Amino acid sequence: ISINKNKIVCGWNDYRGSPGYVTVGCTYSQDAGTTWGDNLFPARGLMADSNQGDPVIDFGNGDTVFFVFISFNTGSFTGDLGFCKSFDGGKTWTTPMNLTNTPSDLDDKPWMSVYGDTIFIAWDVYSSGYGVYLIKSTNGGNTFSSRVFLTSSGMAPIPRKARGDTVYVVWTYDYPQNPSYDYGIWLKKSQDGGNSFTSQRHVADFNYQSILPWRDYVLPSFDVDRNNGYLYVVYHSADPSYTNFDVYFTRSQDGGLSFSPPQRLNIITQGNQFFPSVSVDDSGYVHVVWYDTRKGTDSLELYYRVSKDFGQNFSNEIKVTDRARKPYRSNFIGDYIEVCAKNYIIGTDFCHSDVSYTSDDIWFARLKRDKVPPSVSIIFPNGGEILYTGDTVDVKFNLYDNSGISFIYFFYSLDGGNSFIKIDSISHFDTLYKWIVPDTTSNSALFRVDVRDYVWNFSFDESDTIFSIIKTEVREKFVEKKKDL
C-alpha cells in the first residue's frame, strides 16, 4: 500500500484465474480510501513465466506510481523481477518490463522504496549467484544501475533511504548473533546513495519454526524517520518452546550501529501475533499493525499501536478489524501485510475472508486524523477543598474523545498555576486517579489533567479555583484544639 495526499494504491496476490495460477492485482482510490477503482492486473499474461506474486507498490512524484513483482515458473523454480509504471495514480499501467533476466535463477521477495524519481529495489536470489542484491534508478525507472551484491545469505531485504545519500538495507533469515536463537536480522548501510555498503550490523535474533496452519515466515518490516535518522524494525518470533508467536520492536538512534533490546508490542500474549508492519509518518510517530489470533486460530484479526515519542512508549492496542474471520485458504494467506502513514492518513491493507466465507479478499482500513481535541474537565479537586498531606484522594474528571485516549498526564501546582509539578501518566482511558497528597502546605493549590488522543490532538483542564493543602501535624493540632473546646 502507498499513500500520496488523498490518493492511495494497493497491490495483492490474486488467484481468480485458472486453477493453480496466481497473478498480481491492484486498485486505486482518489478520495483517501472512501471509494476504490477497478481491480487491475498489470502483469497477467504479459510476462514470460506463468505466475506472478510478491507485489510492492509505491508513489513517486505526483501521480506516478511504480509496481515491482516476481514472475516465476513453479515447475523450474525460476523467475525474474517485473516492473511497470502508472502515470495517473494507478488507473492505467505500462507494459511490464523484465528487470533481471536471469533464466536459471529465482529472483524472489523484492521490496521497493521510492523517493521522487529515485527508486531502490532489493531482492534475494536462489540458484546460481545466491545472495541479496540491490539496484537503483535515478530517472524514474527509465534505466537501472547494475546490481550491487550485499550478502550471500539471508532473504526478504528492504531498502530505505534516510537523509542525504544514506541508504539502509535490512534482511532476515541470516545467522543469529546469539547462538541460542535460530536466525538473525541484519543491516547494511550506504553513505553514497547505494553504490557501496559498509559491513553488516546486527539488528535482532529470533526463533522460528512453523506454528500456524498457514505459511508464517518471519519477514521483518523496516522504516526510517528521515527527520531524525532513527531506524525502526518490527518482526515476529516464537517463544523457546515454539508454541506461540509474538511481535517485537527494536530501534536504532545511531544510524544502525546498535539497536535497542527488542520489546514485545502485543500486550495480550494469548494466541499468535505475527506479520507486523511499521510506518513512520511526517511527524515522527511510529505506527505498527499485525495479525492476531488471540481469539483462536480460526479467528484472525488485525491490531494496531502507535508511539508518539520515537518508539519509547506505545499506545494501548486498537483492534483494526470489525470482526474476527477465519481465512478461507487453508495453507497460505500471503507472507506480509503493510501499514502506511502519510498525510494524516494511516491505512493498512490485509487478507481476510469475505462475509459469506467463499474466498479470501483484500481489505482496507483507515485511521484518519480527527482534528477535534479531547474534552476533559476536572470534577475534584476543583476549588475550595481542603486536602491533608499523606491522604489518598480520588481525583475525578470527565473525559471524551472521538479517536480514543492514548495518554493522560497529572500535575499539581502550589503557586496558583505559575508552575506545575508532574505526578504521573497513564496510557489507558480512565476518569479517576488516586493521588497521594504531597507533604507540603499551600493555600494556592491547583490540579491539572493533560490528555492526548490517538491522532495527536491535545487538551488540558485545571481546577477552576484554588484549593488548600494542610500538613498532617497542622491538622492534628487543629483536631486537638477542637477537642479542648
Short mmCIF file of C-alpha atoms in Angstrom, two decimals, residues 116-409:
data_model
loop_
_atom_site.label_atom_id
_atom_site.label_comp_id
_atom_site.label_asym_id
_atom_site.label_seq_id
_atom_site.Cartn_x
_atom_site.Cartn_y
_atom_site.Cartn_z
CA GLY A 116 10.59 11.13 -6.14
CA ASP A 117 12.38 9.81 -9.25
CA THR A 118 14.82 7.71 -7.19
CA ILE A 119 13.91 4.05 -6.84
CA PHE A 120 15.62 1.37 -4.74
CA ILE A 121 14.77 -2.31 -5.26
CA ALA A 122 16.31 -5.11 -3.20
CA TRP A 123 15.65 -8.85 -3.53
CA ASP A 124 17.14 -12.27 -2.88
CA VAL A 125 18.30 -14.83 -5.46
CA TYR A 126 18.08 -18.62 -5.40
CA SER A 127 20.16 -20.98 -7.59
CA SER A 128 23.39 -19.71 -9.11
CA GLY A 129 24.68 -16.44 -7.66
CA TYR A 130 22.68 -16.89 -4.47
CA GLY A 131 22.51 -13.80 -2.30
CA VAL A 132 20.86 -10.43 -1.67
CA TYR A 133 21.14 -7.64 -4.23
CA LEU A 134 20.14 -4.02 -4.80
CA ILE A 135 19.52 -1.93 -7.90
CA LYS A 136 18.52 1.71 -8.18
CA SER A 137 17.16 4.19 -10.68
CA THR A 138 17.58 7.96 -10.52
CA ASN A 139 15.40 8.78 -13.53
CA GLY A 140 12.01 7.40 -12.59
CA GLY A 141 12.65 3.83 -13.67
CA ASN A 142 13.75 4.56 -17.23
CA THR A 143 17.09 2.86 -16.53
CA PHE A 144 18.54 0.96 -13.59
CA SER A 145 22.05 0.53 -12.24
CA SER A 146 23.97 -2.72 -12.25
CA ARG A 147 23.08 -4.84 -9.26
CA VAL A 148 25.06 -4.36 -6.04
CA PHE A 149 25.85 -7.51 -4.05
CA LEU A 150 25.00 -7.25 -0.35
CA THR A 151 25.31 -10.71 1.22
CA SER A 152 25.46 -14.38 0.30
CA SER A 153 22.88 -15.37 2.95
CA GLY A 154 19.52 -14.15 4.13
CA MET A 155 16.31 -13.21 2.31
CA ALA A 156 13.50 -10.63 2.05
CA PRO A 157 15.62 -7.43 2.04
CA ILE A 158 14.02 -3.98 2.50
CA PRO A 159 15.79 -0.81 1.27
CA ARG A 160 15.11 2.59 2.85
CA LYS A 161 16.64 5.99 2.20
CA ALA A 162 17.45 8.28 5.12
CA ARG A 163 18.78 11.84 4.98
CA GLY A 164 21.20 12.85 2.23
CA ASP A 165 22.82 9.90 0.47
CA THR A 166 22.32 7.44 3.33
CA VAL A 167 20.62 4.18 2.34
CA TYR A 168 19.93 1.14 4.52
CA VAL A 169 19.00 -2.43 3.64
CA VAL A 170 17.62 -4.85 6.26
CA TRP A 171 17.20 -8.58 5.62
CA THR A 172 16.24 -11.71 7.56
CA TYR A 173 16.99 -15.46 7.91
CA ASP A 174 20.70 -14.91 8.33
CA TYR A 175 22.83 -16.41 11.10
CA PRO A 176 21.99 -15.31 14.69
CA GLN A 177 24.39 -13.31 16.77
CA ASN A 178 23.20 -15.20 19.85
CA PRO A 179 23.50 -18.97 19.18
CA SER A 180 20.52 -19.69 21.44
CA TYR A 181 18.30 -18.27 18.70
CA ASP A 182 17.54 -19.77 15.29
CA TYR A 183 18.05 -16.83 12.94
CA GLY A 184 19.22 -13.24 12.81
CA ILE A 185 18.16 -9.97 11.20
CA TRP A 186 20.99 -7.85 9.77
CA LEU A 187 21.55 -4.46 8.15
CA LYS A 188 23.97 -2.78 5.76
CA LYS A 189 24.44 0.96 5.32
CA SER A 190 25.47 3.05 2.34
CA GLN A 191 26.57 6.66 2.51
CA ASP A 192 26.96 7.20 -1.23
CA GLY A 193 23.38 6.65 -2.37
CA GLY A 194 23.52 2.85 -2.58
CA ASN A 195 26.66 2.47 -4.69
CA SER A 196 28.67 0.79 -1.93
CA PHE A 197 27.89 -0.54 1.55
CA THR A 198 29.64 -0.92 4.90
CA SER A 199 29.99 -4.25 6.69
CA GLN A 200 26.78 -5.67 8.06
CA ARG A 201 25.42 -4.82 11.52
CA HIS A 202 23.25 -6.95 13.76
CA VAL A 203 19.61 -5.90 14.31
CA ALA A 204 17.95 -8.72 16.28
CA ASP A 205 17.66 -12.52 16.60
CA PHE A 206 14.51 -14.63 16.53
CA ASN A 207 13.19 -18.17 16.91
CA TYR A 208 11.24 -19.76 14.12
CA GLN A 209 9.53 -22.95 13.15
CA SER A 210 6.10 -23.10 11.54
CA ILE A 211 3.33 -22.89 14.13
CA LEU A 212 0.26 -21.70 12.23
CA PRO A 213 -1.87 -23.54 9.66
CA TRP A 214 -0.65 -21.04 7.05
CA ARG A 215 2.84 -20.16 5.89
CA ASP A 216 4.23 -17.94 8.62
CA TYR A 217 7.73 -16.83 7.59
CA VAL A 218 9.42 -14.13 9.70
CA LEU A 219 9.72 -11.25 7.22
CA PRO A 220 10.58 -8.09 9.20
CA SER A 221 9.21 -4.67 8.35
CA PHE A 222 11.54 -1.68 8.39
CA ASP A 223 11.20 2.10 8.16
CA VAL A 224 13.38 5.18 8.67
CA ASP A 225 12.45 8.55 10.16
CA ARG A 226 14.04 10.85 7.61
CA ASN A 227 13.87 13.82 10.01
CA ASN A 228 15.97 12.45 12.87
CA GLY A 229 17.54 9.38 11.23
CA TYR A 230 16.04 6.84 13.66
CA LEU A 231 15.57 3.28 12.33
CA TYR A 232 12.62 1.07 13.32
CA VAL A 233 12.28 -2.69 12.77
CA VAL A 234 9.38 -5.00 13.72
CA TYR A 235 9.18 -8.77 13.37
CA HIS A 236 7.57 -11.82 14.99
CA SER A 237 9.39 -14.53 16.88
CA ALA A 238 8.44 -17.81 18.53
CA ASP A 239 8.96 -18.47 22.21
CA PRO A 240 11.68 -21.01 23.09
CA SER A 241 9.13 -23.85 23.18
CA TYR A 242 7.70 -22.87 19.76
CA THR A 243 4.12 -22.63 21.00
CA ASN A 244 3.27 -19.02 20.03
CA PHE A 245 4.46 -16.04 18.03
CA ASP A 246 4.80 -12.54 19.49
CA VAL A 247 5.54 -9.22 17.78
CA TYR A 248 8.76 -7.39 18.66
CA PHE A 249 10.05 -3.87 18.09
CA THR A 250 13.60 -2.52 18.06
CA ARG A 251 15.09 0.83 17.06
CA SER A 252 18.44 2.43 16.34
CA GLN A 253 19.26 6.03 17.24
CA ASP A 254 22.85 5.95 15.98
CA GLY A 255 22.45 5.21 12.29
CA GLY A 256 22.30 1.43 12.60
CA LEU A 257 25.44 0.97 14.68
CA SER A 258 23.38 -0.51 17.52
CA PHE A 259 19.78 -1.46 18.22
CA SER A 260 17.74 -1.38 21.40
CA PRO A 261 16.82 -4.63 23.20
CA PRO A 262 13.68 -5.89 21.43
CA GLN A 263 10.42 -5.18 23.24
CA ARG A 264 7.23 -7.17 22.79
CA LEU A 265 4.48 -5.00 21.28
CA ASN A 266 1.43 -7.19 21.76
CA ILE A 267 0.04 -6.70 25.26
CA ILE A 268 -2.10 -9.83 25.08
CA THR A 269 0.07 -12.93 24.67
CA GLN A 270 -2.71 -15.43 24.13
CA GLY A 271 -2.71 -16.87 20.60
CA ASN A 272 -0.28 -15.73 17.90
CA GLN A 273 0.75 -12.24 16.87
CA PHE A 274 2.57 -12.20 13.53
CA PHE A 275 3.30 -10.39 10.21
CA PRO A 276 3.85 -6.94 11.80
CA SER A 277 4.34 -3.84 9.64
CA VAL A 278 5.78 -0.47 10.67
CA SER A 279 5.48 3.01 9.13
CA VAL A 280 6.79 6.39 10.32
CA ASP A 281 4.76 9.48 9.45
CA ASP A 282 6.00 13.00 8.81
CA SER A 283 5.54 13.93 12.48
CA GLY A 284 7.81 11.10 13.63
CA TYR A 285 5.02 8.92 15.03
CA VAL A 286 5.63 5.19 14.67
CA HIS A 287 2.65 3.08 13.56
CA VAL A 288 2.55 -0.73 13.79
CA VAL A 289 -0.09 -3.28 12.74
CA TRP A 290 -0.07 -7.08 12.99
CA TYR A 291 -2.22 -10.18 12.51
CA ASP A 292 -3.62 -11.62 15.74
CA THR A 293 -5.26 -14.93 16.73
CA ARG A 294 -5.90 -14.17 20.41
CA LYS A 295 -9.46 -15.48 19.99
CA GLY A 296 -8.29 -18.70 18.36
CA THR A 297 -6.58 -19.82 15.16
CA ASP A 298 -9.90 -19.62 13.30
CA SER A 299 -10.37 -16.00 14.38
CA LEU A 300 -7.91 -13.79 12.53
CA GLU A 301 -7.91 -10.11 13.49
CA LEU A 302 -5.71 -7.05 13.00
CA TYR A 303 -4.34 -4.89 15.84
CA TYR A 304 -2.55 -1.53 15.92
CA ARG A 305 -0.34 0.52 18.26
CA VAL A 306 1.28 3.92 17.82
CA SER A 307 4.24 5.62 19.51
CA LYS A 308 4.46 9.39 19.68
CA ASP A 309 7.85 9.54 21.42
CA PHE A 310 10.04 7.82 18.81
CA GLY A 311 9.39 4.28 19.99
CA GLN A 312 9.97 4.74 23.72
CA ASN A 313 6.32 4.12 24.61
CA PHE A 314 3.36 2.82 22.65
CA SER A 315 -0.37 3.39 22.99
CA ASN A 316 -2.79 0.70 24.05
CA GLU A 317 -3.77 -1.83 21.41
CA ILE A 318 -6.53 -0.81 19.00
CA LYS A 319 -8.44 -3.51 17.13
CA VAL A 320 -8.49 -2.61 13.43
CA THR A 321 -10.87 -5.26 12.13
CA ASP A 322 -14.58 -5.12 12.90
CA ARG A 323 -14.81 -8.89 13.40
CA ALA A 324 -12.64 -11.99 13.59
CA ARG A 325 -12.57 -14.07 10.43
CA LYS A 326 -11.22 -17.48 9.56
CA PRO A 327 -9.05 -17.42 6.42
CA TYR A 328 -10.63 -19.25 3.51
CA ARG A 329 -7.39 -20.70 2.20
CA SER A 330 -6.12 -23.48 4.43
CA ASN A 331 -2.37 -23.06 3.88
CA PHE A 332 -1.48 -19.60 2.55
CA ILE A 333 -2.70 -16.08 3.38
CA GLY A 334 0.34 -14.27 1.98
CA ASP A 335 3.69 -13.55 3.59
CA TYR A 336 3.13 -10.00 4.84
CA ILE A 337 0.71 -7.09 5.20
CA GLU A 338 1.52 -3.37 5.27
CA VAL A 339 0.65 -0.17 7.07
CA CYS A 340 1.36 3.23 5.51
CA ALA A 341 1.14 6.53 7.41
CA LYS A 342 1.26 9.71 5.35
CA ASN A 343 -0.61 12.99 5.11
CA TYR A 344 -2.51 12.34 8.37
CA ILE A 345 -3.90 9.09 6.97
CA ILE A 346 -2.92 5.76 8.49
CA GLY A 347 -4.02 2.99 6.13
CA THR A 348 -3.43 -0.75 6.05
CA ASP A 349 -4.31 -3.50 3.59
CA PHE A 350 -4.58 -7.14 4.58
CA CYS A 351 -6.12 -10.51 3.68
CA HIS A 352 -9.46 -11.50 5.23
CA SER A 353 -12.23 -13.82 4.09
CA ASP A 354 -15.38 -12.32 2.64
CA VAL A 355 -18.58 -12.15 4.68
CA SER A 356 -20.08 -15.28 3.08
CA TYR A 357 -16.81 -17.22 3.54
CA THR A 358 -16.32 -18.11 -0.12
CA SER A 359 -12.90 -16.55 -0.75
CA ASP A 360 -10.07 -14.54 0.76
CA ASP A 361 -10.27 -10.87 -0.19
CA ILE A 362 -8.12 -7.79 0.26
CA TRP A 363 -9.47 -5.28 2.77
CA PHE A 364 -8.53 -1.70 3.64
CA ALA A 365 -8.78 0.07 7.00
CA ARG A 366 -8.11 3.73 7.66
CA LEU A 367 -7.45 5.80 10.76
CA LYS A 368 -7.94 9.32 9.51
CA ARG A 369 -6.86 12.19 11.70
CA ASP A 370 -9.52 13.61 13.97
CA LYS A 371 -8.78 17.31 14.40
CA VAL A 372 -11.12 17.75 17.38
CA PRO A 373 -9.13 17.75 20.66
CA PRO A 374 -10.22 15.61 23.62
CA SER A 375 -12.74 17.03 26.07
CA VAL A 376 -11.53 16.96 29.69
CA SER A 377 -12.94 18.68 32.81
CA ILE A 378 -11.81 18.26 36.41
CA ILE A 379 -14.55 17.49 38.94
CA PHE A 380 -12.42 17.08 42.08
CA PRO A 381 -10.40 18.87 43.38
CA ASN A 382 -11.90 21.80 41.51
CA GLY A 383 -11.57 24.65 44.04
CA GLY A 384 -12.30 25.40 47.67
CA GLU A 385 -11.41 21.96 49.05
CA ILE A 386 -9.06 21.30 51.97
CA LEU A 387 -6.76 18.30 51.44
CA TYR A 388 -4.39 16.84 54.01
CA THR A 389 -0.89 15.59 53.32
CA GLY A 390 -0.50 11.84 53.11
CA ASP A 391 -4.18 11.23 52.38
CA THR A 392 -5.14 9.34 49.23
CA VAL A 393 -7.86 11.23 47.38
CA ASP A 394 -9.80 10.33 44.28
CA VAL A 395 -9.10 12.86 41.56
CA LYS A 396 -12.22 12.78 39.37
CA PHE A 397 -12.62 14.18 35.87
CA ASN A 398 -14.80 13.82 32.80
CA LEU A 399 -13.13 12.71 29.58
CA TYR A 400 -14.20 12.12 25.98
CA ASP A 401 -12.59 11.87 22.54
CA ASN A 402 -13.68 10.61 19.12
CA SER A 403 -10.42 8.78 18.42
CA GLY A 404 -9.73 7.32 21.85
CA ILE A 405 -7.38 8.42 24.60
CA SER A 406 -3.72 7.39 24.39
CA PHE A 407 -2.10 9.21 27.36
CA ILE A 408 -3.29 11.09 30.45
CA TYR A 409 -0.83 13.21 32.45
#
